[in-house]
Tab-separated table of C-alpha atoms in Angstrom:
chain	number	residue	atom	x	y	z
N	17	ASP	CA	-11.394	-4.910	-6.277
N	18	ALA	CA	-9.271	-2.251	-7.890
N	19	LYS	CA	-11.489	0.494	-9.237
N	20	THR	CA	-8.875	2.663	-10.888
N	21	THR	CA	-7.174	2.711	-14.275
N	22	GLN	CA	-3.717	4.153	-14.814
N	23	PRO	CA	-1.213	4.061	-17.675
N	24	ASN	CA	1.354	1.331	-17.142
N	25	SER	CA	4.321	3.623	-17.566
N	26	MET	CA	5.327	7.233	-18.132
N	27	GLU	CA	8.558	9.107	-18.656
N	28	SER	CA	9.550	12.575	-17.614
N	29	ASN	CA	12.636	14.703	-17.921
N	30	GLU	CA	14.297	15.759	-14.738
N	31	GLU	CA	13.179	19.122	-13.328
N	32	GLU	CA	10.059	19.164	-15.489
N	33	PRO	CA	6.478	18.815	-14.203
N	34	VAL	CA	4.798	15.419	-14.379
N	35	HIS	CA	1.079	14.791	-14.634
N	36	LEU	CA	0.031	11.270	-13.682
N	37	PRO	CA	-3.577	10.510	-14.660
N	38	CYS	CA	-6.036	8.157	-13.000
N	39	ASN	CA	-9.511	7.170	-14.116
N	40	HIS	CA	-12.076	6.083	-11.564
N	41	SER	CA	-15.370	6.270	-13.400
N	42	THR	CA	-17.251	4.127	-10.841
N	43	ILE	CA	-16.268	6.282	-7.866
N	44	SER	CA	-18.955	6.733	-5.241
N	45	GLY	CA	-19.669	9.826	-3.221
N	46	THR	CA	-17.947	8.420	-0.165
N	47	ASP	CA	-14.713	7.287	-1.842
N	48	TYR	CA	-11.522	9.143	-1.022
N	49	ILE	CA	-8.818	9.279	-3.698
N	50	HIS	CA	-5.404	8.281	-2.364
N	51	TRP	CA	-2.027	8.331	-4.080
N	52	TYR	CA	0.941	6.300	-2.920
N	53	ARG	CA	4.275	5.558	-4.490
N	54	GLN	CA	6.565	2.586	-4.133
N	55	LEU	CA	10.273	2.294	-4.696
N	56	PRO	CA	11.737	-1.142	-5.488
N	57	SER	CA	11.805	-3.470	-2.488
N	58	GLN	CA	10.161	-0.906	-0.212
N	59	GLY	CA	6.717	-0.416	1.235
N	60	PRO	CA	4.423	2.164	-0.363
N	61	GLU	CA	4.818	5.774	0.713
N	62	TYR	CA	1.880	8.121	1.179
N	63	VAL	CA	1.817	10.994	-1.307
N	64	ILE	CA	-1.526	12.761	-1.074
N	65	HIS	CA	-5.257	12.209	-0.811
N	66	GLY	CA	-8.473	14.105	-1.390
N	67	LEU	CA	-12.238	13.849	-1.648
N	68	THR	CA	-13.609	16.631	-3.853
N	69	SER	CA	-11.353	19.674	-3.780
N	70	ASN	CA	-7.864	19.965	-5.201
N	71	VAL	CA	-5.154	19.381	-2.626
N	72	ASN	CA	-1.581	20.525	-2.280
N	73	ASN	CA	1.210	19.372	-0.007
N	74	ARG	CA	4.977	19.546	0.006
N	75	MET	CA	5.280	16.481	-2.206
N	76	ALA	CA	2.659	17.007	-4.871
N	77	SER	CA	-0.699	18.404	-5.929
N	78	LEU	CA	-3.869	16.470	-6.575
N	79	ALA	CA	-6.307	17.770	-9.149
N	80	ILE	CA	-9.748	16.162	-8.990
N	81	ALA	CA	-12.176	16.472	-11.884
N	82	GLU	CA	-15.474	18.145	-11.167
N	83	ASP	CA	-17.393	14.895	-11.721
N	84	ARG	CA	-14.733	13.035	-9.681
N	85	LYS	CA	-14.411	10.366	-12.361
N	86	SER	CA	-10.742	11.144	-12.817
N	87	SER	CA	-7.853	12.763	-11.018
N	88	THR	CA	-4.295	13.810	-11.749
N	89	LEU	CA	-1.264	13.697	-9.509
N	90	ILE	CA	1.081	16.551	-10.278
N	91	LEU	CA	4.751	16.487	-9.410
N	92	HIS	CA	5.829	20.056	-9.985
N	93	ARG	CA	9.472	19.365	-10.636
N	94	ALA	CA	10.508	15.761	-11.138
N	95	THR	CA	13.746	14.572	-9.612
N	96	LEU	CA	15.514	11.255	-10.015
N	97	ARG	CA	14.252	10.286	-6.568
N	98	ASP	CA	10.690	10.517	-7.849
N	99	ALA	CA	11.191	7.469	-10.058
N	100	ALA	CA	8.759	4.929	-8.607
N	101	VAL	CA	5.484	3.134	-9.196
N	102	TYR	CA	2.594	5.469	-8.418
N	103	TYR	CA	-0.690	3.995	-7.273
N	104	CYS	CA	-4.055	5.713	-7.362
N	105	ILE	CA	-6.434	4.064	-4.881
N	106	LEU	CA	-10.040	4.608	-3.898
N	107	ARG	CA	-10.878	4.189	-0.250
N	108	ASP	CA	-14.441	3.891	0.894
N	109	ARG	CA	-15.261	6.292	3.681
N	110	THR	CA	-16.975	3.574	5.683
N	111	GLY	CA	-14.204	1.036	5.380
N	112	ASN	CA	-10.443	1.123	5.411
N	113	GLN	CA	-9.328	-1.393	2.822
N	114	PHE	CA	-7.073	-0.425	-0.066
N	115	TYR	CA	-7.242	-2.418	-3.274
N	116	PHE	CA	-4.228	-1.624	-5.400
N	117	GLY	CA	-4.382	-1.462	-9.179
N	118	THR	CA	-1.407	-1.900	-11.448
N	119	GLY	CA	-0.059	1.621	-10.944
N	120	THR	CA	2.098	3.777	-13.212
N	121	SER	CA	5.821	3.211	-13.353
N	122	LEU	CA	7.439	6.632	-13.650
N	123	THR	CA	10.879	6.924	-15.197
N	124	VAL	CA	12.725	10.202	-14.732
N	125	ILE	CA	15.313	10.926	-17.379
N	126	PRO	CA	18.354	12.948	-16.298
H	12	GLY	CA	5.566	10.444	12.984
H	13	ALA	CA	3.414	7.459	11.899
H	14	VAL	CA	6.244	4.985	11.480
H	15	VAL	CA	5.593	1.291	10.897
H	16	SER	CA	8.331	-1.301	11.247
H	17	GLN	CA	8.531	-4.931	10.220
H	18	HIS	CA	10.739	-7.708	11.466
H	19	PRO	CA	12.538	-9.492	9.985
H	20	SER	CA	13.328	-7.580	6.816
H	21	ARG	CA	14.156	-10.803	5.049
H	22	VAL	CA	13.988	-14.455	5.931
H	23	ILE	CA	14.979	-17.701	4.286
H	24	CYS	CA	13.413	-20.916	5.494
H	25	LYS	CA	13.063	-24.544	4.516
H	26	SER	CA	9.881	-25.883	3.013
H	27	GLY	CA	7.465	-27.097	5.671
H	28	THR	CA	8.570	-24.737	8.415
H	29	SER	CA	6.598	-21.806	9.819
H	30	VAL	CA	7.682	-18.198	9.696
H	31	LYS	CA	6.438	-15.326	11.848
H	32	ILE	CA	6.545	-11.727	10.652
H	33	GLU	CA	5.990	-8.846	13.068
H	34	CYS	CA	4.455	-5.488	12.239
H	35	ARG	CA	4.716	-2.673	14.760
H	36	SER	CA	3.423	0.874	14.858
H	37	LEU	CA	6.253	2.721	16.582
H	38	ASP	CA	4.784	6.080	17.512
H	39	PHE	CA	1.037	5.663	17.305
H	40	GLN	CA	-1.758	3.319	18.215
H	41	ALA	CA	-3.219	1.367	15.337
H	42	THR	CA	-6.662	-0.085	15.723
H	43	THR	CA	-6.451	-1.612	12.283
H	44	MET	CA	-3.550	-3.232	10.501
H	45	PHE	CA	-3.472	-4.739	7.049
H	46	TRP	CA	-1.348	-7.447	5.462
H	47	TYR	CA	-0.444	-7.465	1.791
H	48	ARG	CA	1.539	-9.760	-0.441
H	49	GLN	CA	3.435	-8.672	-3.518
H	50	PHE	CA	4.971	-10.966	-6.123
H	51	PRO	CA	7.762	-9.719	-8.409
H	52	LYS	CA	6.653	-7.079	-10.892
H	53	GLN	CA	3.098	-7.217	-9.596
H	54	SER	CA	0.965	-4.925	-7.498
H	55	LEU	CA	0.138	-5.330	-3.822
H	56	MET	CA	-2.615	-7.777	-3.015
H	57	LEU	CA	-4.570	-7.318	0.200
H	58	MET	CA	-4.539	-10.532	2.228
H	59	ALA	CA	-6.357	-9.606	5.418
H	60	THR	CA	-7.562	-6.864	7.720
H	61	SER	CA	-6.569	-7.146	11.347
H	62	ASN	CA	-8.400	-5.354	14.146
H	63	GLU	CA	-6.981	-5.268	17.664
H	64	GLY	CA	-8.609	-7.813	19.910
H	65	SER	CA	-10.685	-9.501	17.249
H	66	LYS	CA	-10.270	-12.101	14.532
H	67	ALA	CA	-8.789	-11.021	11.252
H	68	THR	CA	-10.910	-10.713	8.150
H	69	TYR	CA	-9.384	-12.510	5.192
H	70	GLU	CA	-9.811	-11.650	1.541
H	71	GLN	CA	-11.347	-14.191	-0.762
H	72	GLY	CA	-8.888	-16.886	-1.731
H	73	VAL	CA	-6.535	-16.348	1.214
H	74	GLU	CA	-6.302	-19.400	3.462
H	75	LYS	CA	-6.814	-18.319	7.061
H	76	ASP	CA	-5.313	-21.554	8.417
H	77	LYS	CA	-2.156	-21.017	6.434
H	78	PHE	CA	-1.707	-17.315	7.134
H	79	LEU	CA	-2.346	-16.860	10.842
H	80	ILE	CA	-2.801	-13.285	11.967
H	81	ASN	CA	-2.719	-12.095	15.556
H	82	HIS	CA	-3.344	-8.489	16.606
H	83	ALA	CA	-2.907	-8.652	20.343
H	84	SER	CA	-2.185	-4.995	21.022
H	85	LEU	CA	-2.649	-1.580	19.467
H	86	THR	CA	0.950	-1.550	18.288
H	87	LEU	CA	1.642	-5.117	17.178
H	88	SER	CA	0.258	-7.505	14.591
H	89	THR	CA	1.899	-10.740	13.527
H	90	LEU	CA	1.554	-12.837	10.400
H	91	THR	CA	2.599	-16.479	10.608
H	92	VAL	CA	3.043	-18.394	7.394
H	93	THR	CA	2.483	-21.994	8.422
H	94	SER	CA	4.051	-24.943	6.616
H	95	ALA	CA	5.632	-22.614	4.098
H	96	HIS	CA	6.229	-23.801	0.547
H	97	PRO	CA	8.241	-22.261	-2.289
H	98	GLU	CA	5.096	-20.715	-3.787
H	99	ASP	CA	4.717	-18.669	-0.575
H	100	SER	CA	7.945	-16.869	-1.389
H	101	SER	CA	6.963	-13.242	-1.730
H	102	PHE	CA	7.270	-9.724	-0.357
H	103	TYR	CA	4.944	-9.299	2.625
H	104	ILE	CA	3.968	-5.767	3.607
H	105	CYS	CA	1.893	-4.532	6.510
H	106	SER	CA	0.190	-1.201	7.016
H	107	ALA	CA	-1.655	0.533	9.823
H	108	THR	CA	-4.184	3.259	10.300
H	109	VAL	CA	-4.050	5.714	13.163
H	110	ALA	CA	-6.775	5.219	15.721
H	111	GLY	CA	-9.082	8.197	15.443
H	112	GLY	CA	-6.832	9.796	12.867
H	113	PRO	CA	-6.986	10.522	9.138
H	114	GLU	CA	-7.776	7.952	6.527
H	115	THR	CA	-4.251	7.275	5.329
H	116	GLN	CA	-2.489	3.943	5.725
H	117	TYR	CA	1.125	3.903	6.828
H	118	PHE	CA	3.126	1.077	5.361
H	119	GLY	CA	5.981	-0.935	6.756
H	120	PRO	CA	9.180	-1.538	4.790
H	121	GLY	CA	8.207	-5.093	3.898
H	122	THR	CA	9.572	-8.572	4.604
H	123	ARG	CA	11.126	-10.650	1.864
H	124	LEU	CA	10.361	-14.339	2.370
H	125	LEU	CA	12.219	-17.026	0.454
H	126	VAL	CA	11.143	-20.614	0.975
H	127	LEU	CA	13.635	-23.213	-0.260
């Protein structure tokens, strides 16, 4: 069962930062927050994940609220190649299953 | 690293025939593989969890006799759609987790199935 809520779509101008929000108000203490993105007709691609602390990698940053009921994926400088559907997923620490929500379709405007 | 492949990438078959889709972890051992189905403009739906050497665990509403899953080795899982019908036409995606590794799933490129 998907436990996350995301806006259906967002737009961003190229080379500007993008903040993609995700609500997960029923998150438990053992749930990891994962972000993936999917291009048309491709499998999802791992972006980033975290548990409690903010995380950074070469692709993006993940900001996790103090109460962990929400998180934000930050793309620091959007490019046209970042146009995709972004999924925020909770993964229980004791299990491995991912239950995908509807995701956010990001459009990057040149 | 952590590359997952699927074969075939697309397949067209006649109604009533069976189709086998392979999912391989190319550079790592995967104790667990997952199978998803995705219809056009919809999200991924988890079909089953496949553990090496044991029977797959199917999600509610997924017919285990129709979608046969075999995970015979740490690098290969297969999904067989038996007696396929047009409503089985979909995008099938597998993923794998690294044995003893982090919690991320690595996804294959997907297989497009069209049943005529």
